mmCIF file of C-alpha atoms in Angstrom:
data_model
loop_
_atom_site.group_PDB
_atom_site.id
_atom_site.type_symbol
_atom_site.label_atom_id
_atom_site.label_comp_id
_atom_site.label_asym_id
_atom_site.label_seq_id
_atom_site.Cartn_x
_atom_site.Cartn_y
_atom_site.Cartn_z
ATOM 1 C CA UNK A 28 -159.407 -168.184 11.497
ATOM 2 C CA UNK A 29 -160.571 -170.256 8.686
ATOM 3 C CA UNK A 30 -160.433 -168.826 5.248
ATOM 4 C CA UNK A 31 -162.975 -169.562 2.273
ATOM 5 C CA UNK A 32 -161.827 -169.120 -1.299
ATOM 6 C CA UNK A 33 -164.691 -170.000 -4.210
ATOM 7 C CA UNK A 34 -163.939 -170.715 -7.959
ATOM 8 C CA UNK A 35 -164.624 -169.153 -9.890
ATOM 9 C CA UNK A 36 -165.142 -165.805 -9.287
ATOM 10 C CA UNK A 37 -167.474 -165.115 -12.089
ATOM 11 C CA UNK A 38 -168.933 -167.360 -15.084
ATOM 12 C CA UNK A 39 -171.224 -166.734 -18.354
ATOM 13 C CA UNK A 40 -174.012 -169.186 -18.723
ATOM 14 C CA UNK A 41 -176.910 -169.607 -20.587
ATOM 15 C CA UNK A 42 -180.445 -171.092 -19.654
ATOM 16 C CA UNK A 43 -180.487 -174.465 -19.145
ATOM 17 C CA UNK A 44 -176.984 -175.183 -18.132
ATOM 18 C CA UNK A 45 -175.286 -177.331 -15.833
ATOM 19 C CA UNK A 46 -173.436 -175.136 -13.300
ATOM 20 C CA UNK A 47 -170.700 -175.837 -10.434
ATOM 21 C CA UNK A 48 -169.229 -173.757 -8.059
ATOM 22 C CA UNK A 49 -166.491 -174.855 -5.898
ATOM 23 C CA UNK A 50 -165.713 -173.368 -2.047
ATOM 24 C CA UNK A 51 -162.635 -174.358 -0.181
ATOM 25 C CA UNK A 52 -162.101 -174.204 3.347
ATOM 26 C CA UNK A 53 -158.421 -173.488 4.599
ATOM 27 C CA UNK A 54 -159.034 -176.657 7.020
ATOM 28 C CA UNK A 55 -161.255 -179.345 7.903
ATOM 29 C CA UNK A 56 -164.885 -178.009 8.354
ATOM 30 C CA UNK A 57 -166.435 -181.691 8.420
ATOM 31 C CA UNK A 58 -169.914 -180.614 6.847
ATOM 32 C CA UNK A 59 -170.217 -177.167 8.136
ATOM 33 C CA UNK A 60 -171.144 -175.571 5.203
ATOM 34 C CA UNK A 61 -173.526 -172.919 3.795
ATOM 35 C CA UNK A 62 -174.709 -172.092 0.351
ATOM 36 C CA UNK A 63 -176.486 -168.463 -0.046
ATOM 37 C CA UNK A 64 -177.932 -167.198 -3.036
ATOM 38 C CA UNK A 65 -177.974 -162.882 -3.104
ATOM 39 C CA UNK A 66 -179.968 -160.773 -6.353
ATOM 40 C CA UNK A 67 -178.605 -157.533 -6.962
ATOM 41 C CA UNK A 68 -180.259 -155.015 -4.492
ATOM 42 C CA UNK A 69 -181.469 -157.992 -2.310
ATOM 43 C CA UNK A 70 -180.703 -159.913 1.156
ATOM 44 C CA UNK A 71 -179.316 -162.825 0.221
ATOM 45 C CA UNK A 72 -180.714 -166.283 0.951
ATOM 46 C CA UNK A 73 -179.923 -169.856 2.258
ATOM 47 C CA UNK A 74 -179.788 -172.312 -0.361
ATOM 48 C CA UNK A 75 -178.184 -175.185 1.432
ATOM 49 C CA UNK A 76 -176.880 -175.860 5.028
ATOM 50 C CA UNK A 77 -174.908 -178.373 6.026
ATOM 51 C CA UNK A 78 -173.340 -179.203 3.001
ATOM 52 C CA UNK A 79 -175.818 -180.904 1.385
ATOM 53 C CA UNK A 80 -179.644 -179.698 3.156
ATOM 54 C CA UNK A 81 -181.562 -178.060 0.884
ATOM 55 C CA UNK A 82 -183.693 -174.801 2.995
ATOM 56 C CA UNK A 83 -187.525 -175.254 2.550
ATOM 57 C CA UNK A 84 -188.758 -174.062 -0.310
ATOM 58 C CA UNK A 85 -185.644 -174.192 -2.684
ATOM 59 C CA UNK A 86 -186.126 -175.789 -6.026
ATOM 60 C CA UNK A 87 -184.522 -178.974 -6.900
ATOM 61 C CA UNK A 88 -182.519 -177.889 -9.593
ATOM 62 C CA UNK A 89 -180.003 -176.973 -6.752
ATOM 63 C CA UNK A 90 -177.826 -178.934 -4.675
ATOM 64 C CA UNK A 91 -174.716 -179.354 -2.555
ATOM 65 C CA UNK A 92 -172.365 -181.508 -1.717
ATOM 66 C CA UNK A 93 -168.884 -182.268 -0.186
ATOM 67 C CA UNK A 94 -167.212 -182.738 3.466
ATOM 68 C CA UNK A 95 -163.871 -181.659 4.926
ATOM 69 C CA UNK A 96 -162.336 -178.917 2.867
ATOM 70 C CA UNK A 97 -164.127 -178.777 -0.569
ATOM 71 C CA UNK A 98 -167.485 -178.418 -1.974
ATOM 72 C CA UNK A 99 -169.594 -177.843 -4.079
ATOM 73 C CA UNK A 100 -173.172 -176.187 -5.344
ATOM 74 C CA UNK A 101 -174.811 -177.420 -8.558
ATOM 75 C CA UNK A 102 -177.194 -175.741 -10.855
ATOM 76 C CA UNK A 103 -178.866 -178.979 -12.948
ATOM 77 C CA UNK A 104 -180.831 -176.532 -15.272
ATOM 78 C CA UNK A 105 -180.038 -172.889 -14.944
ATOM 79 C CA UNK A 106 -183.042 -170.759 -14.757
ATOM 80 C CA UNK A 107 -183.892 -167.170 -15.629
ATOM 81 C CA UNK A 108 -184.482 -166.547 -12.089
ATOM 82 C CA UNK A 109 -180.873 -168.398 -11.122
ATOM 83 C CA UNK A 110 -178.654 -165.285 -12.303
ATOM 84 C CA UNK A 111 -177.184 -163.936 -9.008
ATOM 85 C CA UNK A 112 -173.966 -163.968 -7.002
ATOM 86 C CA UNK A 113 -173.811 -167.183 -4.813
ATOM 87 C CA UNK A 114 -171.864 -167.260 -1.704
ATOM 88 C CA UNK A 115 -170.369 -170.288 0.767
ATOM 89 C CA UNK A 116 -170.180 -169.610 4.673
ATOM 90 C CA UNK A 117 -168.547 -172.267 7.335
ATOM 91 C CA UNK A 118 -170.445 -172.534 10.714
ATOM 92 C CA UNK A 119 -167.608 -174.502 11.882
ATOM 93 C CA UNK A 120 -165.723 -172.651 14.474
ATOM 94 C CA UNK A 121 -168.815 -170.833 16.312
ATOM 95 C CA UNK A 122 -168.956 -168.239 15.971
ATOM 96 C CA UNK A 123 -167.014 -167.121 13.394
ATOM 97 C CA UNK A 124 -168.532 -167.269 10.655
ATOM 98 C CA UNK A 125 -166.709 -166.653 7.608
ATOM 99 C CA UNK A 126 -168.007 -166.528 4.359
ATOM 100 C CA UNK A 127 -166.603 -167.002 0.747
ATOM 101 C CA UNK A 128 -166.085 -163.994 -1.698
ATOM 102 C CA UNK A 129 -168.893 -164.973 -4.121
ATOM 103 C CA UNK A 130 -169.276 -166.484 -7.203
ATOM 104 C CA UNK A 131 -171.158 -164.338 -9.754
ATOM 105 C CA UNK A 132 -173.582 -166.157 -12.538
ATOM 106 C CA UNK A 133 -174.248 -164.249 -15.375
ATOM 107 C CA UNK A 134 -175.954 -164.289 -18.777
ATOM 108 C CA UNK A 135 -173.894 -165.678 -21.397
ATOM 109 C CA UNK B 17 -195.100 -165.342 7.422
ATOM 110 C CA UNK B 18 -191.224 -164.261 8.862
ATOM 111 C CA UNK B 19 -190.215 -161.323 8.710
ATOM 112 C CA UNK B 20 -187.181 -159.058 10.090
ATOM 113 C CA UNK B 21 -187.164 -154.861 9.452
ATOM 114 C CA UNK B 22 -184.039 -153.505 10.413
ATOM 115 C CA UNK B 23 -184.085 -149.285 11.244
ATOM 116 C CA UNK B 24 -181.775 -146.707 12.399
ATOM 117 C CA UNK B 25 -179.206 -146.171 9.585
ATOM 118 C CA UNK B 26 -177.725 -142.918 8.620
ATOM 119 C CA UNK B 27 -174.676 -141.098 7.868
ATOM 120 C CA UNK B 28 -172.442 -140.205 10.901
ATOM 121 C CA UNK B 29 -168.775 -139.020 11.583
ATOM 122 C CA UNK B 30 -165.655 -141.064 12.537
ATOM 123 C CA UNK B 31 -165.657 -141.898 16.072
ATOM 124 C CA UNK B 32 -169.668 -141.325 16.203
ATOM 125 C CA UNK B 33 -172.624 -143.851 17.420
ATOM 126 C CA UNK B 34 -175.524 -145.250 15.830
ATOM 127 C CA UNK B 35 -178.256 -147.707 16.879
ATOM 128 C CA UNK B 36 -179.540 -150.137 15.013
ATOM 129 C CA UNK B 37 -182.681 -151.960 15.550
ATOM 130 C CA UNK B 38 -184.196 -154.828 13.914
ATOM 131 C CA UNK B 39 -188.304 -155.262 14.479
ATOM 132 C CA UNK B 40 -188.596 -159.564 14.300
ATOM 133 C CA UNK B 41 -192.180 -161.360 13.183
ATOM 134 C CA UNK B 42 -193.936 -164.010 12.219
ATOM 135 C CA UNK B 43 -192.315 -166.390 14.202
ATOM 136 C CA UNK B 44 -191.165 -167.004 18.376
ATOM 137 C CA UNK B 45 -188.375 -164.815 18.956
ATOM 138 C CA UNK B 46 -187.090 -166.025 22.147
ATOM 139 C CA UNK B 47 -186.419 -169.657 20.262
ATOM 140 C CA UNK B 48 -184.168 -168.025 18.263
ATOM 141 C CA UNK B 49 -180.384 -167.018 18.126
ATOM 142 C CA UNK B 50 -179.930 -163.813 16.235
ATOM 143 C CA UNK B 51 -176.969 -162.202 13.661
ATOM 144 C CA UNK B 52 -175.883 -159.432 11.887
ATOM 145 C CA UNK B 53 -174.241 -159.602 9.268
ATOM 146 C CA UNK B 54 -172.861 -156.356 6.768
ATOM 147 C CA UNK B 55 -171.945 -155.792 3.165
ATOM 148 C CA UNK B 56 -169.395 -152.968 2.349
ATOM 149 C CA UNK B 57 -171.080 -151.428 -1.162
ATOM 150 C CA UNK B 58 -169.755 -153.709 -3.733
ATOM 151 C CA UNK B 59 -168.027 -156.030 -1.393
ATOM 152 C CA UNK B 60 -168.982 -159.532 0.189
ATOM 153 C CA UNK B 61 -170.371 -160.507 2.884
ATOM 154 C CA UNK B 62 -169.010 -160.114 6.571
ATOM 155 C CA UNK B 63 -170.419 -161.749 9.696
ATOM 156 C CA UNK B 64 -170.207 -158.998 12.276
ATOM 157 C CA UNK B 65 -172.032 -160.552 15.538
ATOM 158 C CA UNK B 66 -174.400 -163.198 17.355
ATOM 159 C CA UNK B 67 -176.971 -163.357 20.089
ATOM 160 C CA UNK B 68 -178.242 -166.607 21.638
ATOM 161 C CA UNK B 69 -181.536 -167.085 21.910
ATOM 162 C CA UNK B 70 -181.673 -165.545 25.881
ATOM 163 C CA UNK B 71 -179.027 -163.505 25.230
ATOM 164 C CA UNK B 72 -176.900 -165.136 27.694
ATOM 165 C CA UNK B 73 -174.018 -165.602 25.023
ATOM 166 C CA UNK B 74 -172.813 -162.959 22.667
ATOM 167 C CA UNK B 75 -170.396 -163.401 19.899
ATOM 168 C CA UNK B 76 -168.229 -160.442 17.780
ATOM 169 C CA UNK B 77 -166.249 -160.416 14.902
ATOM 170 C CA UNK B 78 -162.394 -159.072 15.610
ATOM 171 C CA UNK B 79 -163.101 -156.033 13.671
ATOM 172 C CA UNK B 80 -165.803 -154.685 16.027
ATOM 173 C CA UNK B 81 -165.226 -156.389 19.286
ATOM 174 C CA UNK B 82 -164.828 -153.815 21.572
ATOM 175 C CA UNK B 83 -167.114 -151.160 19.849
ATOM 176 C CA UNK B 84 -170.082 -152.928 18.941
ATOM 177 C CA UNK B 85 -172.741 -154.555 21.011
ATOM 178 C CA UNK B 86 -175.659 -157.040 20.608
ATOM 179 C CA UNK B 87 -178.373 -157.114 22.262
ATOM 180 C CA UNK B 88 -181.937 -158.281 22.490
ATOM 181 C CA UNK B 89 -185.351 -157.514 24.028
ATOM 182 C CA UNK B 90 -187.430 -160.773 23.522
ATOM 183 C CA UNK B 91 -190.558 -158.722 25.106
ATOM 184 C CA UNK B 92 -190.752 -156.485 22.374
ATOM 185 C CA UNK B 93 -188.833 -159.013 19.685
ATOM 186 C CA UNK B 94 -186.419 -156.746 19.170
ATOM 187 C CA UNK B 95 -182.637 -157.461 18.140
ATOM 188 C CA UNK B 96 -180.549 -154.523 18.547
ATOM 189 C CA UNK B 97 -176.987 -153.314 17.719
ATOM 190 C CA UNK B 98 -174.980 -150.658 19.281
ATOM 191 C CA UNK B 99 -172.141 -148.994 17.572
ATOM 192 C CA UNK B 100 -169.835 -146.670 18.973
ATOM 193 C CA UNK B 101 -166.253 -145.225 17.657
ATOM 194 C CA UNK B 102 -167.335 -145.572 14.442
ATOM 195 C CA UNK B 103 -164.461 -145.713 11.583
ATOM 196 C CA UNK B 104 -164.946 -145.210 7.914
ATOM 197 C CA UNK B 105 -164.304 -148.959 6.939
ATOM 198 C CA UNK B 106 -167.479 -149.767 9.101
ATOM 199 C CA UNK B 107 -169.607 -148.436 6.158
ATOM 200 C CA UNK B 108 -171.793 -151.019 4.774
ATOM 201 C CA UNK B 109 -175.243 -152.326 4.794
ATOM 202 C CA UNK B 110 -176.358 -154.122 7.807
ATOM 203 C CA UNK B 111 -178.410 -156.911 7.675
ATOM 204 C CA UNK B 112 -180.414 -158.767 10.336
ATOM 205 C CA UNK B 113 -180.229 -162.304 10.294
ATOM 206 C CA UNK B 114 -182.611 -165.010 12.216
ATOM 207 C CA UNK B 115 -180.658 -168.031 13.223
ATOM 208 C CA UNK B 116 -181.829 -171.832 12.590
ATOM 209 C CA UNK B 117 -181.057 -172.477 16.446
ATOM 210 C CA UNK B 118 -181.594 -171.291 19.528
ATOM 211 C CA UNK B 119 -177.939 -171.656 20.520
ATOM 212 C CA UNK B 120 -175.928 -169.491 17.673
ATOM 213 C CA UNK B 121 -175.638 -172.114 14.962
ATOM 214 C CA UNK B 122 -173.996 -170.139 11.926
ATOM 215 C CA UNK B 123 -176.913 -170.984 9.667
ATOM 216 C CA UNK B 124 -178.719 -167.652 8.606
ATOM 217 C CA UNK B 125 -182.166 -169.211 7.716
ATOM 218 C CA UNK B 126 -183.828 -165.600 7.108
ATOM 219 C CA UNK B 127 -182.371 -162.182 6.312
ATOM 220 C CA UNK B 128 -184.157 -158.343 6.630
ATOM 221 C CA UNK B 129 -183.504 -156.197 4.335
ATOM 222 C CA UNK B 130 -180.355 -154.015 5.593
ATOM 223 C CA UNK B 131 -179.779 -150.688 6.984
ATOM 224 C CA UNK B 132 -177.319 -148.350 5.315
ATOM 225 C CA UNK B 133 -174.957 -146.974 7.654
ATOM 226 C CA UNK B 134 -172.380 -144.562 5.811
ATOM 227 C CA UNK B 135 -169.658 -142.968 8.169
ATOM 228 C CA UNK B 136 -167.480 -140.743 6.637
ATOM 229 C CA UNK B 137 -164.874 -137.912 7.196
#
């Protein structure tokens, strides 16, 4: 099966910030990649699919990018609202579906 | 506006069932593959199985296959899964997830809000 890591596992930031948050796949996944976006106590949410897609109704502020084995999601400006765990997912090998262990975003 | 309620959570034994159910809106069911997906408390995020639109192709992760089912009724837009030999490491919160495609894509476009299901000893 194909295994996700993200780095890093947590980070402080403070509004306004430029953020990155790297996912690697353990092989190729060409562009077959997710980017989810969970609150505490909430579902989470798609952010981006297929690497670099932003899902209707996501601000700007966010995207992805990448191919093959690494990636990444960028915060331009972080936002109040931004401060949640973020999580990759490959859609490569249907149907397994694997996802990343998260990336936490905190206040700084 | 979409929206996916999922029911039928509770606490239960090892080696017990439970049924979980998963009430779809706001948009044409039958067009659309189905998930679940669950989240051990204070864990990530596992995928756990996947319906095809139809419900002609089903899909499980290692860890259930073999005690879990999917399954779907598209005339009451229902998605529905059945768990049976239950184990204490199947504990989590189990979300419903509405696929992008009708075939099972991988990309979980909307998400309900979970139901608990606690098994323990």
């Amino acid at each position: 099966d194909i295994q996700m890591t993200q780095s890093p596992s947590s980070l402080s930031a403070s509004v306004g910030d430029r953020v990155n948050i790297t996912c690697r796949a353990s092989e190729s996944i060409d562009r077959y990649l997710n980017w989810y976006q969970q609150k505490p106590g909430k579902a989470p949410k798609l952010l981006v699919y297929g690497a670099s897609t932003l899902q209707d109704g996501v601000p700007s502020r966010f995207s992805g990018d990448g191919a093959g084995r690494d990636f990444t999601l960028t915060i331009s400006s972080l936002q109040p609202e931004d401060f949640a765990t973020y999580y990759c997912q490959h859609n490569y090998a249907t149907p397994r579906f694997t996802f990343g262990p998260g990336t936490k975003v905190d206040l700084k | 506006e979409i929206h996916l309620l999922e029911s039928g959570g509770d606490l239960v034994q090892p080696g017990g069932s439970l049924r979980l159910s998963c009430a779809a809106s706001g948009f044409t069911f039958t067009n659309f593959a189905m998930n679940w997906v669950r989240q051990a408390p204070g864990k990530g995020l596992e995928w756990v199985s996947s319906i095809s639109n139809v419900g002609g192709t089903t899909y499980y992760a290692d860890s259930v296959k073999g005690r879990f089912t999917i399954s779907r009724d598209n005339s009451k837009n229902t998605l529905v899964l059945q768990m049976d030999s239950l184990r204490v490491e199947d504990t989590a919160l189990y979300y419903c997830a509405k696929d992008r495609g009708s075939w099972v894509r991988g990309v979980l476009d909307y998400w309900g809000q979970g139901a608990l299901v606690t098994v323990f000893s």
